[in-house]
Short mmCIF file of C-alpha atoms in Angstrom, two decimals:
data_model
loop_
_atom_site.label_atom_id
_atom_site.label_comp_id
_atom_site.label_asym_id
_atom_site.label_seq_id
_atom_site.Cartn_x
_atom_site.Cartn_y
_atom_site.Cartn_z
CA MET A 1 36.84 12.95 -47.40
CA ILE A 2 33.35 14.43 -47.25
CA ILE A 3 31.95 13.37 -43.94
CA THR A 4 28.45 13.31 -44.69
CA LEU A 5 26.39 13.34 -40.55
CA THR A 6 22.74 12.22 -40.81
CA PRO A 7 20.89 15.24 -38.95
CA PRO A 8 19.37 14.24 -35.82
CA GLN A 9 15.61 14.79 -36.46
CA ASN A 10 16.39 11.75 -39.59
CA ILE A 11 17.96 9.11 -36.62
CA THR A 12 15.50 6.82 -35.06
CA SER A 13 17.47 4.93 -32.99
CA ILE A 14 20.61 5.04 -30.86
CA ASP A 15 22.62 2.17 -29.73
CA LEU A 16 25.33 3.20 -28.06
CA GLY A 17 26.66 -0.61 -26.59
CA THR A 18 29.38 -1.51 -24.39
CA SER A 19 32.50 -0.85 -24.67
CA THR A 20 35.95 -0.28 -22.77
CA PRO A 21 36.20 1.86 -20.89
CA LYS A 22 32.52 1.90 -20.42
CA LEU A 23 30.87 5.40 -21.83
CA GLY A 24 30.21 8.09 -19.32
CA GLY A 25 28.91 11.44 -18.82
CA VAL A 26 25.65 13.09 -20.01
CA ILE A 27 23.59 11.94 -23.19
CA ASP A 28 21.11 14.97 -24.25
CA VAL A 29 18.92 13.41 -27.13
CA SER A 30 16.10 16.76 -26.80
CA ASP A 31 17.07 17.28 -30.39
CA PHE A 32 16.41 13.55 -31.88
CA THR A 33 12.51 14.26 -32.36
CA ASN A 34 12.28 11.31 -34.26
CA LEU A 35 13.88 9.09 -32.42
CA GLN A 36 11.57 5.75 -31.29
CA ALA A 37 13.98 3.87 -29.11
CA LEU A 38 17.73 4.43 -27.33
CA PHE A 39 19.91 1.60 -25.63
CA CYS A 40 21.94 3.25 -23.73
CA TYR A 41 22.15 0.39 -20.50
CA GLY A 42 25.66 -0.74 -19.45
CA ASN A 43 27.80 1.96 -19.06
CA ASP A 44 28.41 4.81 -16.24
CA LEU A 45 26.34 7.15 -17.56
CA ALA A 46 25.72 10.34 -14.94
CA ALA A 47 21.88 11.33 -16.45
CA VAL A 48 20.17 10.81 -19.44
CA THR A 49 18.03 13.21 -20.67
CA GLY A 50 16.17 15.61 -23.11
CA TYR A 51 13.54 12.30 -23.73
CA GLU A 52 10.85 13.45 -21.62
CA ASN A 53 8.86 15.08 -24.35
CA ASN A 54 9.06 13.00 -27.40
CA SER A 55 5.79 11.27 -28.06
CA ASN A 56 7.70 9.03 -30.65
CA LEU A 57 10.33 7.10 -28.40
CA ALA A 58 9.00 4.01 -27.64
CA THR A 59 11.70 2.22 -25.85
CA LEU A 60 14.18 3.66 -23.50
CA LEU A 61 16.43 1.21 -22.09
CA MET A 62 19.19 3.06 -19.43
CA TYR A 63 19.38 0.62 -16.56
CA SER A 64 22.81 -0.79 -15.57
CA ASN A 65 24.46 2.88 -15.15
CA ASN A 66 25.53 5.81 -12.58
CA LEU A 67 22.67 8.19 -13.36
CA THR A 68 21.97 10.12 -10.06
CA GLY A 69 19.08 12.70 -9.67
CA THR A 70 15.71 12.75 -10.52
CA LEU A 71 13.64 11.54 -13.18
CA PRO A 72 11.25 13.66 -14.72
CA SER A 73 8.20 14.25 -12.84
CA ASP A 74 6.11 13.66 -16.04
CA LEU A 75 6.11 11.37 -18.78
CA SER A 76 2.75 11.52 -19.88
CA ASN A 77 3.62 12.94 -23.15
CA MET A 78 5.74 10.33 -24.20
CA THR A 79 3.02 8.21 -25.64
CA ASN A 80 4.08 5.43 -27.61
CA LEU A 81 6.31 4.64 -24.72
CA ASP A 82 6.27 0.55 -24.79
CA ALA A 83 9.51 -0.04 -22.10
CA PHE A 84 10.97 2.34 -20.18
CA TYR A 85 13.92 0.83 -17.68
CA CYS A 86 16.13 2.70 -15.50
CA ASN A 87 16.68 0.33 -12.59
CA GLU A 88 20.15 -0.28 -10.84
CA ASN A 89 21.38 3.14 -10.43
CA GLN A 90 21.16 6.07 -7.84
CA LEU A 91 18.25 7.87 -8.88
CA THR A 92 16.04 9.53 -6.09
CA GLY A 93 12.81 11.63 -5.93
CA PRO A 94 9.07 10.34 -6.93
CA LEU A 95 8.24 7.95 -9.64
CA PRO A 96 7.01 9.82 -12.72
CA ASN A 97 3.58 10.40 -13.53
CA LEU A 98 2.62 7.99 -15.64
CA ASN A 99 -0.43 9.01 -16.86
CA GLY A 100 -2.29 8.39 -20.43
CA LEU A 101 0.49 5.65 -21.17
CA SER A 102 -2.57 3.48 -23.23
CA ASN A 103 1.49 1.64 -24.65
CA LEU A 104 3.53 1.19 -21.86
CA PHE A 105 3.83 -2.73 -21.35
CA ILE A 106 7.06 -2.35 -18.73
CA ILE A 107 8.12 0.00 -16.48
CA ASN A 108 11.12 -1.47 -14.18
CA CYS A 109 12.99 1.36 -11.84
CA GLY A 110 14.10 -0.74 -9.35
CA ASP A 111 17.50 -0.74 -7.28
CA ASN A 112 17.21 2.85 -7.33
CA GLN A 113 16.84 5.38 -4.01
CA LEU A 114 13.09 6.88 -5.44
CA SER A 115 11.12 7.50 -2.78
CA GLY A 116 8.06 9.33 -2.06
CA PRO A 117 4.11 7.14 -2.10
CA ILE A 118 2.92 5.54 -5.13
CA PRO A 119 0.08 7.96 -6.83
CA ASP A 120 -3.26 6.00 -7.65
CA ILE A 121 -3.45 5.08 -10.88
CA SER A 122 -6.97 3.89 -10.90
CA THR A 123 -6.92 6.58 -13.57
CA PHE A 124 -4.13 6.20 -14.99
CA GLY A 125 -5.81 3.91 -18.14
CA LEU A 126 -2.23 1.75 -18.24
CA THR A 127 -4.04 -0.85 -20.24
CA THR A 128 -1.59 -2.63 -21.50
CA LEU A 129 0.65 -2.40 -18.82
CA ILE A 130 2.16 -6.30 -17.62
CA ARG A 131 5.37 -5.33 -15.16
CA PHE A 132 5.12 -2.69 -13.03
CA ASN A 133 8.74 -3.17 -11.19
CA ILE A 134 9.44 -0.61 -8.35
CA TYR A 135 11.31 -2.49 -6.39
CA GLY A 136 14.34 -2.15 -4.02
CA ASN A 137 13.60 1.31 -3.18
CA ASN A 138 12.58 4.07 -0.13
CA PHE A 139 8.49 4.13 -1.72
CA THR A 140 6.13 4.98 1.17
CA GLY A 141 2.49 5.43 1.48
CA THR A 142 -0.02 2.88 0.12
CA LEU A 143 -0.23 0.98 -2.56
CA THR A 144 -3.73 1.83 -4.86
CA GLY A 145 -5.64 1.50 -8.31
CA PHE A 146 -4.01 -1.87 -9.95
CA GLN A 147 -7.81 -3.08 -10.81
CA SER A 148 -9.27 -0.60 -12.61
CA GLY A 149 -5.75 1.51 -13.59
CA ALA A 150 -3.40 -1.56 -14.87
CA PRO A 151 -6.12 -4.07 -16.06
CA SER A 152 -3.65 -6.56 -17.41
CA LEU A 153 -0.28 -6.67 -15.20
CA GLN A 154 0.94 -9.81 -14.82
CA TRP A 155 4.06 -8.71 -12.66
CA ILE A 156 3.78 -6.00 -9.31
CA TYR A 157 7.37 -6.22 -7.94
CA CYS A 158 7.77 -3.76 -5.19
CA TYR A 159 9.76 -5.77 -2.29
CA ASN A 160 12.34 -3.82 -0.28
CA ASN A 161 10.41 -0.86 -0.32
CA ASN A 162 8.76 0.79 3.06
CA PHE A 163 4.84 1.02 2.19
CA THR A 164 2.64 0.42 4.90
CA GLY A 165 -0.77 -0.16 3.12
CA PHE A 166 -3.10 -1.41 0.50
CA THR A 167 -6.27 -0.56 -1.30
CA GLY A 168 -8.27 -1.56 -3.91
CA GLY A 169 -7.85 -4.78 -5.46
CA VAL A 170 -6.24 -6.48 -8.11
CA PRO A 171 -6.70 -7.63 -11.80
CA GLY A 172 -7.23 -11.27 -12.34
CA THR A 173 -4.43 -11.48 -14.78
CA LEU A 174 -1.90 -10.46 -11.97
CA SER A 175 0.44 -13.70 -11.14
CA GLN A 176 3.15 -12.24 -9.43
CA PHE A 177 3.13 -10.16 -6.40
CA GLN A 178 6.13 -9.83 -4.60
CA ALA A 179 6.13 -6.97 -1.16
CA PHE A 180 7.99 -9.00 1.28
CA ASN A 181 10.28 -6.15 3.56
CA ASN A 182 7.77 -3.45 3.38
CA ASN A 183 6.03 -2.38 6.59
CA PHE A 184 2.77 -3.48 5.40
CA THR A 185 0.50 -3.05 8.44
CA GLN A 186 -2.43 -6.00 9.33
CA THR A 187 -5.48 -4.55 7.74
CA ALA A 188 -2.75 -3.89 4.60
CA ILE A 189 -1.60 -7.57 4.83
CA ASP A 190 -5.46 -8.60 5.48
CA ASN A 191 -6.60 -6.29 2.52
CA ILE A 192 -3.77 -8.15 0.07
CA LEU A 193 -5.10 -11.38 0.73
CA GLN A 194 -8.74 -10.38 0.59
CA ALA A 195 -7.64 -8.76 -3.15
CA PHE A 196 -6.61 -12.03 -4.88
CA VAL A 197 -9.33 -13.83 -3.41
CA ASP A 198 -11.97 -11.96 -5.27
CA ALA A 199 -9.67 -11.52 -8.18
CA GLY A 200 -9.75 -15.27 -8.58
CA GLY A 201 -6.70 -16.49 -10.42
CA SER A 202 -5.40 -19.83 -9.57
CA ASN A 203 -1.52 -20.71 -9.21
CA GLY A 204 0.69 -17.72 -8.77
CA ILE A 205 3.02 -16.65 -6.02
CA LEU A 206 2.07 -13.59 -3.75
CA ASN A 207 4.83 -12.96 -0.83
CA VAL A 208 3.94 -10.64 1.86
CA GLY A 209 6.48 -11.86 4.16
CA GLY A 210 9.67 -10.79 5.03
CA THR A 211 11.18 -8.20 7.66
CA GLY A 212 8.68 -5.71 8.63
CA ASN A 213 6.03 -6.87 7.73
CA SER A 214 2.51 -7.70 9.96
CA THR A 215 1.54 -11.11 10.50
CA PRO A 216 -2.22 -11.64 8.61
CA SER A 217 -5.47 -11.77 10.88
CA ALA A 218 -7.41 -14.98 11.48
CA ALA A 219 -9.50 -13.85 9.19
CA GLY A 220 -6.41 -13.26 6.60
CA ILE A 221 -4.98 -16.24 7.58
CA ALA A 222 -8.56 -18.11 6.26
CA ASN A 223 -7.84 -16.40 2.35
CA ARG A 224 -4.25 -17.96 3.10
CA SER A 225 -5.84 -21.34 2.60
CA ILE A 226 -8.25 -20.51 0.16
CA LEU A 227 -5.56 -19.02 -2.18
CA ALA A 228 -3.71 -21.90 -1.46
CA GLY A 229 -6.15 -24.40 -2.71
CA ARG A 230 -6.33 -22.65 -5.90
CA GLY A 231 -2.54 -23.35 -6.04
CA TRP A 232 -1.36 -20.13 -5.11
CA THR A 233 2.19 -20.17 -3.08
CA VAL A 234 1.66 -18.21 -0.43
CA PHE A 235 4.74 -16.57 1.97
CA THR A 236 3.09 -14.24 4.85
CA ASN A 237 4.51 -13.60 8.61
#
């Protein structure tokens, strides 16, 4: 029997599926230079490597594994990336650089152990981003840059972190902002409420309550009432 193996550079999609027992170990895709889609979620993988400089890779789904260590520091060379899922792992370290990823429409890094501040994304040009999921981590500092850096956002899930500040605006497309269980100051809470009033949207969900977050000032309470009048469901402490 003659077995012919396809050269790695000719493979455009890899789907590892699920099996019993689940796949473990390390997946290195650095030789798959024309890879466009990698599906390796729902296994017991310890690491996925070699993807960060692949400009052809569009879809990377590696959630629900046992990934440890840090994410690549820079994903900006992945110019065709449109979906990046690494949620439900044990990853540490900062959020990667996303500058210039104009095709990215969803990033989900939730339920890991990522930490540090989130960069100001106002200059990142994430023009197609609709979902920004960074919930369930240890991020700190100030959230900013959404209005100009991600003008198409519809969902921001940043709950269960340690954020303290918020500056700037939000796009009018934003319909869900789940930021409960952080450490937002009263100024930050007021800034968030003001940003949503200024954005002019309606009929969304805004949750800045929960453990750790401060209560709004009188001005914030007034803005909460304005939003309620526009059909928003607003949760504060």
